[in-house]
């Protein structure tokens, strides 16, 4: 089995690394610096968007963090990171909410982009306050996003909640802080953070 992980420690690749660590399978990491390395023809052939992360699993290429999380959960079912096939409605709903409306809303918010009220129907999230309210409503009082079982959704959306609290776009309410404490105490998260933090000085922006 060949599993190659292309990343930069100061990128969304941290989400994919966490997911990889949760699977428990061996993988090879190839770090790419921002600029020429991500734009090199060899890597552009893997991801023409010229960004990280990407994985190549036995010759199959997967890009986009949400897709990587979904793929790895299915490719390695022994890790038990996805609901049963007949119980995935909420799993898909919230995974794509995170990849679509929340990603768009939070990015525009961080860039200072405000959509005019009369144009809100043209964007996939309406407005930031509405999207944030929906997100906060999904955070559980206990357990995980889908109940008592930790899944790939907790990796993908949980990482975004963590970043949102860190950078101020999501309020650190008691339920949010308690949820983050639960998911960030997992061995997979701790291990992934240690690896990427150690690599940050060498491969991060400006290195």
Coordinates of C-alpha atoms in Angstrom, one line a residue:
X1 CA 0.0 0.0 0.0
X2 CA 1.3 3.4 -1.0
X3 CA 0.0 6.6 0.6
X4 CA 1.7 9.9 -0.1
X5 CA 0.7 13.1 1.7
X6 CA 1.6 16.4 0.1
X7 CA 1.3 19.3 2.6
X8 CA 2.7 22.4 4.2
X9 CA 2.5 22.6 8.0
X10 CA 1.0 26.1 7.8
X11 CA -2.0 25.2 5.7
X12 CA -5.2 23.3 5.7
X13 CA -3.0 20.2 5.4
X14 CA -3.1 20.2 9.2
X15 CA -6.7 18.9 8.8
X16 CA -5.6 16.1 6.5
X17 CA -2.7 15.2 8.7
X18 CA -5.1 14.9 11.7
X19 CA -7.3 12.6 9.6
X20 CA -4.4 10.5 8.6
X21 CA -3.3 10.1 12.2
X22 CA -6.8 9.1 13.2
X23 CA -6.7 6.2 10.6
X24 CA -3.6 4.8 12.1
X25 CA -2.2 3.8 8.7
X26 CA 1.4 4.5 7.6
X27 CA 2.0 7.3 5.1
X28 CA 4.8 9.3 3.6
X29 CA 4.9 13.0 3.9
X30 CA 6.2 15.3 1.2
X31 CA 6.4 18.9 2.3
X32 CA 6.0 21.7 -0.2
X33 CA 6.9 25.3 0.4
X34 CA 4.7 28.1 -0.8
X35 CA 5.7 29.6 -4.2
X36 CA 7.8 27.7 -6.7
X37 CA 7.5 24.2 -5.1
X38 CA 3.7 24.3 -5.1
X39 CA 3.7 25.7 -8.7
X40 CA 6.2 23.2 -10.0
X41 CA 5.0 21.1 -13.0
X42 CA 5.4 17.8 -11.1
X43 CA 3.0 18.9 -8.4
X44 CA 0.7 20.7 -10.7
X45 CA 0.1 17.4 -12.4
X46 CA -1.2 16.1 -9.0
X47 CA -3.2 19.2 -8.1
X48 CA -3.6 21.7 -10.9
X49 CA -5.0 24.1 -8.3
X50 CA -1.3 24.3 -7.1
X51 CA -2.3 24.1 -3.4
X52 CA -2.0 21.6 -0.6
X53 CA -3.1 19.2 0.8
X54 CA -3.3 16.3 -1.6
X55 CA -2.9 12.6 -1.1
X56 CA -2.0 9.8 -3.6
X57 CA -3.2 6.4 -2.5
X58 CA -2.1 3.6 -4.6
X59 CA -2.0 5.9 -7.6
X60 CA -5.4 7.6 -6.9
X61 CA -5.3 11.3 -6.3
X62 CA -7.5 13.1 -3.8
X63 CA -7.5 16.8 -3.2
X64 CA -9.7 19.2 -1.1
X65 CA -9.7 18.6 2.6
X66 CA -13.3 17.5 2.9
X67 CA -12.8 15.0 0.1
X68 CA -9.6 13.7 1.7
X69 CA -11.4 13.2 5.0
X70 CA -14.4 11.4 3.4
X71 CA -12.1 9.3 1.3
X72 CA -9.8 8.2 4.1
X73 CA -12.8 7.2 6.3
X74 CA -14.0 4.9 3.5
X75 CA -10.7 3.6 2.4
X76 CA -9.7 2.5 5.9
X77 CA -13.0 1.3 7.5
X78 CA -11.1 -0.4 10.3
X79 CA -10.6 3.1 11.8
X80 CA -14.4 3.4 12.3
X81 CA -14.4 7.1 11.3
X82 CA -17.7 7.2 9.4
X83 CA -21.3 6.3 10.2
X84 CA -23.0 3.2 8.6
X85 CA -24.0 3.7 5.0
X86 CA -27.6 3.9 5.9
X87 CA -27.0 6.6 8.6
X88 CA -25.0 9.2 6.7
X89 CA -27.6 12.0 6.1
X90 CA -26.3 14.3 8.8
X91 CA -22.7 13.3 8.1
X92 CA -22.9 14.4 4.5
X93 CA -25.0 17.4 5.4
X94 CA -22.6 18.9 7.9
X95 CA -19.5 18.0 6.0
X96 CA -20.7 19.9 3.0
X97 CA -22.0 22.7 5.1
X98 CA -18.5 23.1 6.4
X99 CA -16.9 22.9 3.0
X100 CA -19.4 25.2 1.4
X101 CA -21.4 27.9 3.4
X102 CA -19.1 28.0 6.4
X103 CA -15.9 28.1 4.4
X104 CA -17.3 30.9 2.2
X105 CA -18.8 32.9 5.0
X106 CA -15.7 32.7 7.2
X107 CA -13.3 33.5 4.4
X108 CA -15.3 36.6 3.4
X109 CA -15.5 37.7 7.0
X110 CA -11.8 37.4 7.5
X111 CA -11.2 39.4 4.2
X112 CA -13.6 42.1 5.3
X113 CA -16.0 41.3 2.4
X114 CA -19.6 42.2 3.2
X115 CA -22.3 41.0 0.8
X116 CA -25.1 43.6 0.4
X117 CA -28.3 42.4 1.9
X118 CA -30.1 42.6 -1.5
X119 CA -27.4 40.3 -3.0
X120 CA -27.3 37.7 -0.2
X121 CA -29.4 35.3 -2.2
X122 CA -26.5 35.1 -4.7
X123 CA -24.0 33.6 -2.2
X124 CA -24.2 30.1 -0.7
X125 CA -24.5 31.3 2.9
X126 CA -26.8 34.3 3.0
X127 CA -24.9 36.3 5.6
X128 CA -22.2 35.5 8.2
X129 CA -24.4 35.9 11.3
X130 CA -26.9 33.4 10.0
X131 CA -24.2 30.9 9.1
X132 CA -22.4 31.3 12.4
X133 CA -25.7 30.7 14.2
X134 CA -26.3 27.5 12.3
X135 CA -22.7 26.3 13.1
X136 CA -23.1 27.1 16.8
X137 CA -26.4 25.2 16.8
X138 CA -24.5 22.1 15.6
X139 CA -22.0 22.1 18.5
X140 CA -23.1 19.4 21.0
X141 CA -23.3 19.8 24.7
X142 CA -21.5 16.5 25.1
X143 CA -20.1 13.8 22.8
X144 CA -19.4 14.7 19.2
X145 CA -21.1 16.4 16.2
X146 CA -23.1 13.2 15.3
X147 CA -23.6 11.9 18.8
X148 CA -21.4 9.6 20.9
X149 CA -19.3 8.5 18.0
X150 CA -16.2 10.5 16.8
X151 CA -16.1 10.7 13.0
X152 CA -14.3 12.3 10.1
X153 CA -16.8 15.2 10.5
X154 CA -15.3 16.0 13.9
X155 CA -11.9 16.2 12.2
X156 CA -13.0 18.5 9.3
X157 CA -15.5 20.8 11.0
X158 CA -13.9 20.5 14.4
X159 CA -10.6 21.8 13.0
X160 CA -12.4 24.8 11.5
X161 CA -14.2 25.5 14.8
X162 CA -10.8 25.4 16.5
X163 CA -9.3 27.9 14.0
X164 CA -12.4 30.1 14.2
X165 CA -12.0 30.4 18.0
X166 CA -8.3 30.9 17.7
X167 CA -8.7 33.8 15.2
X168 CA -11.9 35.3 16.7
X169 CA -14.5 34.4 14.1
X170 CA -16.2 31.9 16.4
X171 CA -17.0 32.8 20.0
X172 CA -15.5 30.5 22.6
X173 CA -18.8 29.7 24.3
X174 CA -18.7 27.0 27.1
X175 CA -20.1 24.3 24.7
X176 CA -17.6 25.2 22.0
X177 CA -14.6 25.2 24.4
X178 CA -15.8 21.9 25.9
X179 CA -16.2 20.3 22.5
X180 CA -12.8 21.5 21.4
X181 CA -11.2 20.1 24.6
X182 CA -12.7 16.7 23.8
X183 CA -11.5 16.5 20.2
X184 CA -8.2 18.1 20.8
X185 CA -7.3 15.6 23.5
X186 CA -7.4 12.7 21.1
X187 CA -4.1 11.0 20.3
X188 CA -4.5 11.6 16.6
X189 CA -4.9 15.4 17.0
X190 CA -2.0 15.6 19.5
X191 CA 0.3 13.6 17.2
X192 CA -0.6 15.5 14.1
X193 CA -0.1 18.9 15.9
X194 CA 3.3 17.8 17.2
X195 CA 4.5 16.8 13.7
X196 CA 3.3 19.9 12.0
X197 CA 4.4 22.3 14.7
X198 CA 7.9 20.8 14.5
X199 CA 8.0 21.2 10.7
X200 CA 6.6 24.7 10.7
X201 CA 9.9 26.6 11.1
X202 CA 11.4 24.8 8.1
X203 CA 8.6 24.6 5.7
X204 CA 6.2 27.4 6.7
X205 CA 5.7 30.7 4.9
X206 CA 8.9 32.7 4.7
X207 CA 11.1 29.6 5.4

